[in-house]
Amino acid sequence: MSDFEKAAKDAVEAAANSQQLALIAAMLQAQQHTQQQPPAPAPAAPSSGGSTVKWLVIGGGAAVGAPLFLITLAVTAMTIAVTAVALTFCVLVVYGVWKDIRKTN
């Protein structure tokens, strides 16, 4: 397994751990929030602001999504590079065959 593959595997594991930690933190925050406050009366108008838990989940999603995006970008770049090398090799082989055919005629 190459260093790049090991690094990609470690990054995926770290992203999964980050996502789990973000979900645990959001759940603990929600539990603390519900245990500390007495039941509030029904609001007269719907509130337009977001809760802390919502923003923790959004932040956790961004913290997990950014590394996954970078890993995907790196894998895509490597795929393009390998494809370019393979295509170049194929073109050189076909050119050599074409040159040999032209010599025999």
PDB file of N, CA and C in Angstrom, residues 3 6 11 36 55 76 84:
ATOM      1  N   ASP A   3       2.121   5.306   0.155  1.00  0.00           N
ATOM      2  CA  ASP A   3       1.927   6.363   1.138  1.00  0.00           C
ATOM      3  C   ASP A   3       0.651   7.142   0.854  1.00  0.00           C
ATOM      4  N   LYS A   6      -2.278   5.082   2.043  1.00  0.00           N
ATOM      5  CA  LYS A   6      -2.345   5.114   3.503  1.00  0.00           C
ATOM      6  C   LYS A   6      -2.885   6.455   3.989  1.00  0.00           C
ATOM      7  N   ALA A  11      -7.214   9.685   6.227  1.00  0.00           N
ATOM      8  CA  ALA A  11      -8.070  10.864   6.128  1.00  0.00           C
ATOM      9  C   ALA A  11      -9.544  10.476   6.188  1.00  0.00           C
ATOM     10  N   GLN A  36     -31.768  21.916  31.178  1.00  0.00           N
ATOM     11  CA  GLN A  36     -31.557  23.162  31.905  1.00  0.00           C
ATOM     12  C   GLN A  36     -32.769  24.087  31.850  1.00  0.00           C
ATOM     13  N   TRP A  55     -26.811  24.591  14.228  1.00  0.00           N
ATOM     14  CA  TRP A  55     -25.545  25.152  13.756  1.00  0.00           C
ATOM     15  C   TRP A  55     -24.381  24.225  14.059  1.00  0.00           C
ATOM     16  N   THR A  76      -9.337  12.353  -7.949  1.00  0.00           N
ATOM     17  CA  THR A  76      -9.674  12.727  -9.324  1.00  0.00           C
ATOM     18  C   THR A  76      -8.425  13.183 -10.077  1.00  0.00           C
ATOM     19  N   ALA A  84      -3.753  10.088 -18.444  1.00  0.00           N
ATOM     20  CA  ALA A  84      -2.912  10.795 -19.409  1.00  0.00           C
ATOM     21  C   ALA A  84      -1.659   9.978 -19.747  1.00  0.00           C
TER      22      ALA A  84
END
